[in-house]
């Protein structure tokens, strides 16, 4: 007597979703990358087979819209030849193990970008990249959240140097140069020369 296979149609195992029974304990699966493959159901259920091929995960990740963000973070933290390494890995800024080991963990924790110009931003610049210390920010928010950003308090509101220069119609590079040349804080400069 022949036993009918257990119906797993629609069930997802790692990157493979069961489409239909293909006979002889095999099922037709659709991979997250879009490829359709026939695999042994037992191997897929046990996790011995997780995608259409061994290279699939890498290929799919590289095409994902967030891959460049994740790859850039990893390079800044761990590759001494990467641009900006001295400001990140060179001073101890690392990725949490969960993100370092898997691009997909990063995607799961951060989700898709809420808008196309969003950038990954560390809330505390002295801590590393992790779910609890990262957010999606606008380029403007990112620029005001740097260790070297200068701030000026005026009328009980704190502005970045760039913001207050724009607000007061001052030339930012000129003001920044004068602050550095006089070796004073941005606040001292504005109180002495502007306010």
PDB file of C-alpha atoms in Angstrom:
ATOM      1  CA  UNK A   1       0.000   0.000   0.000  1.00  0.00           C
ATOM      2  CA  UNK A   2       1.351   3.401  -1.019  1.00  0.00           C
ATOM      3  CA  UNK A   3       1.294   6.174   1.615  1.00  0.00           C
ATOM      4  CA  UNK A   4       0.365   9.650   0.402  1.00  0.00           C
ATOM      5  CA  UNK A   5       2.979  12.279   1.271  1.00  0.00           C
ATOM      6  CA  UNK A   6       2.169  14.904   3.904  1.00  0.00           C
ATOM      7  CA  UNK A   7       1.041  18.039   2.111  1.00  0.00           C
ATOM      8  CA  UNK A   8       3.528  20.864   2.725  1.00  0.00           C
ATOM      9  CA  UNK A   9       2.303  23.095  -0.099  1.00  0.00           C
ATOM     10  CA  UNK A  10       2.904  26.755   0.785  1.00  0.00           C
ATOM     11  CA  UNK A  11       5.144  26.000   3.758  1.00  0.00           C
ATOM     12  CA  UNK A  12       8.466  27.836   3.873  1.00  0.00           C
ATOM     13  CA  UNK A  13      11.721  26.269   5.027  1.00  0.00           C
ATOM     14  CA  UNK A  14      14.581  28.789   5.162  1.00  0.00           C
ATOM     15  CA  UNK A  15      14.573  30.216   1.608  1.00  0.00           C
ATOM     16  CA  UNK A  16      12.502  27.451   0.001  1.00  0.00           C
ATOM     17  CA  UNK A  17       8.702  27.471  -0.294  1.00  0.00           C
ATOM     18  CA  UNK A  18       6.992  24.197  -1.246  1.00  0.00           C
ATOM     19  CA  UNK A  19       4.942  24.480  -4.448  1.00  0.00           C
ATOM     20  CA  UNK A  20       3.874  20.929  -5.345  1.00  0.00           C
ATOM     21  CA  UNK A  21       4.701  17.274  -4.870  1.00  0.00           C
ATOM     22  CA  UNK A  22       7.059  16.017  -7.575  1.00  0.00           C
ATOM     23  CA  UNK A  23       7.011  12.300  -6.708  1.00  0.00           C
ATOM     24  CA  UNK A  24       9.430   9.937  -5.019  1.00  0.00           C
ATOM     25  CA  UNK A  25       9.610  12.083  -1.815  1.00  0.00           C
ATOM     26  CA  UNK A  26      10.663  15.110  -3.892  1.00  0.00           C
ATOM     27  CA  UNK A  27       8.915  18.477  -3.945  1.00  0.00           C
ATOM     28  CA  UNK A  28       9.069  21.419  -6.282  1.00  0.00           C
ATOM     29  CA  UNK A  29      10.258  24.412  -4.255  1.00  0.00           C
ATOM     30  CA  UNK A  30      10.514  28.094  -5.099  1.00  0.00           C
ATOM     31  CA  UNK A  31      13.596  29.810  -3.709  1.00  0.00           C
ATOM     32  CA  UNK A  32      13.577  33.404  -2.436  1.00  0.00           C
ATOM     33  CA  UNK A  33      15.761  34.272  -5.432  1.00  0.00           C
ATOM     34  CA  UNK A  34      12.950  33.160  -7.771  1.00  0.00           C
ATOM     35  CA  UNK A  35      14.476  29.880  -8.962  1.00  0.00           C
ATOM     36  CA  UNK A  36      12.378  26.704  -8.873  1.00  0.00           C
ATOM     37  CA  UNK A  37      14.107  23.469  -7.892  1.00  0.00           C
ATOM     38  CA  UNK A  38      13.178  19.899  -7.043  1.00  0.00           C
ATOM     39  CA  UNK A  39      14.585  18.743  -3.691  1.00  0.00           C
ATOM     40  CA  UNK A  40      14.010  15.934  -1.219  1.00  0.00           C
ATOM     41  CA  UNK A  41      11.420  17.145   1.298  1.00  0.00           C
ATOM     42  CA  UNK A  42      13.225  15.460   4.209  1.00  0.00           C
ATOM     43  CA  UNK A  43      16.479  17.329   3.442  1.00  0.00           C
ATOM     44  CA  UNK A  44      14.664  20.659   3.235  1.00  0.00           C
ATOM     45  CA  UNK A  45      12.676  20.077   6.441  1.00  0.00           C
ATOM     46  CA  UNK A  46      15.817  19.097   8.380  1.00  0.00           C
ATOM     47  CA  UNK A  47      17.677  22.202   7.140  1.00  0.00           C
ATOM     48  CA  UNK A  48      20.257  20.202   5.182  1.00  0.00           C
ATOM     49  CA  UNK A  49      19.097  22.106   2.083  1.00  0.00           C
ATOM     50  CA  UNK A  50      18.206  25.763   2.691  1.00  0.00           C
ATOM     51  CA  UNK A  51      18.276  27.358  -0.781  1.00  0.00           C
ATOM     52  CA  UNK A  52      18.348  26.424  -4.460  1.00  0.00           C
ATOM     53  CA  UNK A  53      22.165  26.270  -4.415  1.00  0.00           C
ATOM     54  CA  UNK A  54      25.110  26.853  -2.100  1.00  0.00           C
ATOM     55  CA  UNK A  55      25.841  30.218  -3.724  1.00  0.00           C
ATOM     56  CA  UNK A  56      22.237  31.418  -3.733  1.00  0.00           C
ATOM     57  CA  UNK A  57      22.349  33.266  -0.405  1.00  0.00           C
ATOM     58  CA  UNK A  58      25.347  35.327  -1.435  1.00  0.00           C
ATOM     59  CA  UNK A  59      23.924  36.150  -4.841  1.00  0.00           C
ATOM     60  CA  UNK A  60      20.529  37.164  -3.468  1.00  0.00           C
ATOM     61  CA  UNK A  61      22.076  39.247  -0.684  1.00  0.00           C
ATOM     62  CA  UNK A  62      24.285  41.170  -3.108  1.00  0.00           C
ATOM     63  CA  UNK A  63      21.209  42.182  -5.129  1.00  0.00           C
ATOM     64  CA  UNK A  64      19.235  43.352  -2.091  1.00  0.00           C
ATOM     65  CA  UNK A  65      18.803  47.167  -1.771  1.00  0.00           C
ATOM     66  CA  UNK A  66      20.328  47.150   1.741  1.00  0.00           C
ATOM     67  CA  UNK A  67      23.363  45.043   0.889  1.00  0.00           C
ATOM     68  CA  UNK A  68      25.631  48.015   0.104  1.00  0.00           C
ATOM     69  CA  UNK A  69      24.710  49.613   3.445  1.00  0.00           C
ATOM     70  CA  UNK A  70      25.575  46.424   5.349  1.00  0.00           C
ATOM     71  CA  UNK A  71      28.729  45.759   3.316  1.00  0.00           C
ATOM     72  CA  UNK A  72      29.918  49.346   3.846  1.00  0.00           C
ATOM     73  CA  UNK A  73      29.427  49.036   7.609  1.00  0.00           C
ATOM     74  CA  UNK A  74      31.362  45.784   7.690  1.00  0.00           C
ATOM     75  CA  UNK A  75      34.248  47.213   5.659  1.00  0.00           C
ATOM     76  CA  UNK A  76      34.493  50.366   7.821  1.00  0.00           C
ATOM     77  CA  UNK A  77      34.638  48.205  10.941  1.00  0.00           C
ATOM     78  CA  UNK A  78      36.967  45.388   9.866  1.00  0.00           C
ATOM     79  CA  UNK A  79      38.991  46.316   6.768  1.00  0.00           C
ATOM     80  CA  UNK A  80      41.987  48.569   7.541  1.00  0.00           C
ATOM     81  CA  UNK A  81      42.191  49.480   3.830  1.00  0.00           C
ATOM     82  CA  UNK A  82      38.571  50.727   3.705  1.00  0.00           C
ATOM     83  CA  UNK A  83      37.805  54.432   3.481  1.00  0.00           C
ATOM     84  CA  UNK A  84      36.948  55.703   6.948  1.00  0.00           C
ATOM     85  CA  UNK A  85      38.351  52.669   8.803  1.00  0.00           C
ATOM     86  CA  UNK A  86      40.351  54.930  11.138  1.00  0.00           C
ATOM     87  CA  UNK A  87      37.084  56.560  12.338  1.00  0.00           C
ATOM     88  CA  UNK A  88      35.323  53.229  12.843  1.00  0.00           C
ATOM     89  CA  UNK A  89      37.221  49.948  13.293  1.00  0.00           C
ATOM     90  CA  UNK A  90      40.390  51.909  14.014  1.00  0.00           C
ATOM     91  CA  UNK A  91      38.812  53.357  17.145  1.00  0.00           C
ATOM     92  CA  UNK A  92      36.955  50.211  18.201  1.00  0.00           C
ATOM     93  CA  UNK A  93      33.580  50.613  16.446  1.00  0.00           C
ATOM     94  CA  UNK A  94      32.333  47.136  15.508  1.00  0.00           C
ATOM     95  CA  UNK A  95      29.152  45.429  14.320  1.00  0.00           C
ATOM     96  CA  UNK A  96      27.207  43.302  16.766  1.00  0.00           C
ATOM     97  CA  UNK A  97      27.870  39.600  16.211  1.00  0.00           C
ATOM     98  CA  UNK A  98      24.322  39.060  14.940  1.00  0.00           C
ATOM     99  CA  UNK A  99      24.815  41.530  12.069  1.00  0.00           C
ATOM    100  CA  UNK A 100      28.422  40.587  11.422  1.00  0.00           C
ATOM    101  CA  UNK A 101      27.518  36.935  10.850  1.00  0.00           C
ATOM    102  CA  UNK A 102      24.454  37.540   8.656  1.00  0.00           C
ATOM    103  CA  UNK A 103      23.252  40.224   6.292  1.00  0.00           C
ATOM    104  CA  UNK A 104      19.735  38.815   6.686  1.00  0.00           C
ATOM    105  CA  UNK A 105      19.833  39.423  10.460  1.00  0.00           C
ATOM    106  CA  UNK A 106      20.599  43.081   9.738  1.00  0.00           C
ATOM    107  CA  UNK A 107      17.620  43.278   7.347  1.00  0.00           C
ATOM    108  CA  UNK A 108      15.350  41.575   9.887  1.00  0.00           C
ATOM    109  CA  UNK A 109      16.363  43.992  12.663  1.00  0.00           C
ATOM    110  CA  UNK A 110      16.348  47.254  10.703  1.00  0.00           C
ATOM    111  CA  UNK A 111      13.684  46.591   8.074  1.00  0.00           C
ATOM    112  CA  UNK A 112      13.618  48.321   4.714  1.00  0.00           C
ATOM    113  CA  UNK A 113      14.610  51.974   4.363  1.00  0.00           C
ATOM    114  CA  UNK A 114      11.598  54.142   5.249  1.00  0.00           C
ATOM    115  CA  UNK A 115      12.505  56.540   2.385  1.00  0.00           C
ATOM    116  CA  UNK A 116      15.017  56.323  -0.459  1.00  0.00           C
ATOM    117  CA  UNK A 117      17.601  58.764   0.960  1.00  0.00           C
ATOM    118  CA  UNK A 118      17.652  57.125   4.420  1.00  0.00           C
ATOM    119  CA  UNK A 119      21.072  56.297   5.826  1.00  0.00           C
ATOM    120  CA  UNK A 120      22.089  54.059   8.723  1.00  0.00           C
ATOM    121  CA  UNK A 121      22.968  56.198  11.729  1.00  0.00           C
ATOM    122  CA  UNK A 122      24.425  55.227  15.101  1.00  0.00           C
ATOM    123  CA  UNK A 123      22.576  56.970  17.934  1.00  0.00           C
ATOM    124  CA  UNK A 124      25.657  56.998  20.193  1.00  0.00           C
ATOM    125  CA  UNK A 125      28.766  57.550  18.070  1.00  0.00           C
ATOM    126  CA  UNK A 126      30.968  55.872  20.665  1.00  0.00           C
ATOM    127  CA  UNK A 127      29.075  52.575  20.397  1.00  0.00           C
ATOM    128  CA  UNK A 128      28.990  50.069  17.551  1.00  0.00           C
ATOM    129  CA  UNK A 129      26.398  49.029  15.002  1.00  0.00           C
ATOM    130  CA  UNK A 130      23.494  47.120  16.589  1.00  0.00           C
ATOM    131  CA  UNK A 131      19.712  47.147  16.596  1.00  0.00           C
ATOM    132  CA  UNK A 132      19.595  49.125  19.851  1.00  0.00           C
ATOM    133  CA  UNK A 133      22.082  51.768  18.649  1.00  0.00           C
ATOM    134  CA  UNK A 134      21.022  52.277  15.021  1.00  0.00           C
ATOM    135  CA  UNK A 135      18.213  54.062  13.214  1.00  0.00           C
ATOM    136  CA  UNK A 136      17.345  55.206   9.709  1.00  0.00           C
ATOM    137  CA  UNK A 137      18.067  58.929   9.372  1.00  0.00           C
ATOM    138  CA  UNK A 138      17.832  61.681   6.823  1.00  0.00           C
ATOM    139  CA  UNK A 139      21.161  62.939   5.433  1.00  0.00           C
ATOM    140  CA  UNK A 140      20.631  66.125   7.484  1.00  0.00           C
ATOM    141  CA  UNK A 141      20.133  64.155  10.715  1.00  0.00           C
ATOM    142  CA  UNK A 142      23.184  62.049   9.883  1.00  0.00           C
ATOM    143  CA  UNK A 143      25.346  65.144   9.380  1.00  0.00           C
ATOM    144  CA  UNK A 144      24.351  66.609  12.742  1.00  0.00           C
ATOM    145  CA  UNK A 145      25.084  63.333  14.539  1.00  0.00           C
ATOM    146  CA  UNK A 146      28.839  63.244  14.024  1.00  0.00           C
ATOM    147  CA  UNK A 147      31.491  63.361  16.722  1.00  0.00           C
ATOM    148  CA  UNK A 148      33.030  66.464  15.154  1.00  0.00           C
ATOM    149  CA  UNK A 149      29.769  68.388  14.657  1.00  0.00           C
ATOM    150  CA  UNK A 150      29.893  71.799  16.300  1.00  0.00           C
ATOM    151  CA  UNK A 151      26.818  73.129  18.068  1.00  0.00           C
ATOM    152  CA  UNK A 152      25.659  76.613  19.011  1.00  0.00           C
ATOM    153  CA  UNK A 153      22.886  77.460  21.471  1.00  0.00           C
ATOM    154  CA  UNK A 154      20.789  80.494  20.546  1.00  0.00           C
ATOM    155  CA  UNK A 155      17.487  81.586  22.130  1.00  0.00           C
ATOM    156  CA  UNK A 156      17.385  78.331  24.130  1.00  0.00           C
ATOM    157  CA  UNK A 157      17.613  76.184  20.966  1.00  0.00           C
ATOM    158  CA  UNK A 158      20.659  74.118  20.040  1.00  0.00           C
ATOM    159  CA  UNK A 159      21.676  74.240  16.363  1.00  0.00           C
ATOM    160  CA  UNK A 160      24.443  72.509  14.479  1.00  0.00           C
ATOM    161  CA  UNK A 161      26.967  74.982  13.110  1.00  0.00           C
ATOM    162  CA  UNK A 162      25.716  74.282   9.592  1.00  0.00           C
ATOM    163  CA  UNK A 163      22.074  74.946  10.597  1.00  0.00           C
ATOM    164  CA  UNK A 164      22.772  78.228  12.374  1.00  0.00           C
ATOM    165  CA  UNK A 165      24.972  79.480   9.530  1.00  0.00           C
ATOM    166  CA  UNK A 166      22.181  78.742   7.083  1.00  0.00           C
ATOM    167  CA  UNK A 167      19.592  80.359   9.362  1.00  0.00           C
ATOM    168  CA  UNK A 168      21.712  83.518   9.790  1.00  0.00           C
ATOM    169  CA  UNK A 169      22.841  83.613   6.141  1.00  0.00           C
ATOM    170  CA  UNK A 170      26.507  83.108   7.022  1.00  0.00           C
ATOM    171  CA  UNK A 171      29.017  81.218   4.898  1.00  0.00           C
ATOM    172  CA  UNK A 172      29.562  77.933   6.739  1.00  0.00           C
ATOM    173  CA  UNK A 173      33.131  77.145   5.505  1.00  0.00           C
ATOM    174  CA  UNK A 174      34.273  80.664   6.418  1.00  0.00           C
ATOM    175  CA  UNK A 175      32.782  80.494   9.912  1.00  0.00           C
ATOM    176  CA  UNK A 176      34.173  76.991  10.477  1.00  0.00           C
ATOM    177  CA  UNK A 177      37.640  78.154   9.363  1.00  0.00           C
ATOM    178  CA  UNK A 178      37.562  81.177  11.709  1.00  0.00           C
ATOM    179  CA  UNK A 179      36.539  79.039  14.679  1.00  0.00           C
ATOM    180  CA  UNK A 180      39.445  76.660  14.057  1.00  0.00           C
ATOM    181  CA  UNK A 181      41.907  79.507  13.363  1.00  0.00           C
ATOM    182  CA  UNK A 182      40.989  81.299  16.620  1.00  0.00           C
ATOM    183  CA  UNK A 183      41.020  77.990  18.537  1.00  0.00           C
ATOM    184  CA  UNK A 184      37.705  78.733  20.259  1.00  0.00           C
ATOM    185  CA  UNK A 185      34.397  76.921  20.516  1.00  0.00           C
ATOM    186  CA  UNK A 186      31.583  77.623  18.086  1.00  0.00           C
ATOM    187  CA  UNK A 187      29.558  79.060  20.962  1.00  0.00           C
ATOM    188  CA  UNK A 188      32.356  81.461  21.918  1.00  0.00           C
ATOM    189  CA  UNK A 189      32.752  82.562  18.299  1.00  0.00           C
ATOM    190  CA  UNK A 190      29.036  83.346  17.888  1.00  0.00           C
ATOM    191  CA  UNK A 191      28.799  85.148  21.234  1.00  0.00           C
ATOM    192  CA  UNK A 192      31.873  87.256  20.457  1.00  0.00           C
ATOM    193  CA  UNK A 193      31.261  88.053  16.778  1.00  0.00           C
ATOM    194  CA  UNK A 194      27.666  87.299  15.747  1.00  0.00           C
ATOM    195  CA  UNK A 195      25.076  87.599  18.536  1.00  0.00           C
TER     196      UNK A 195
END
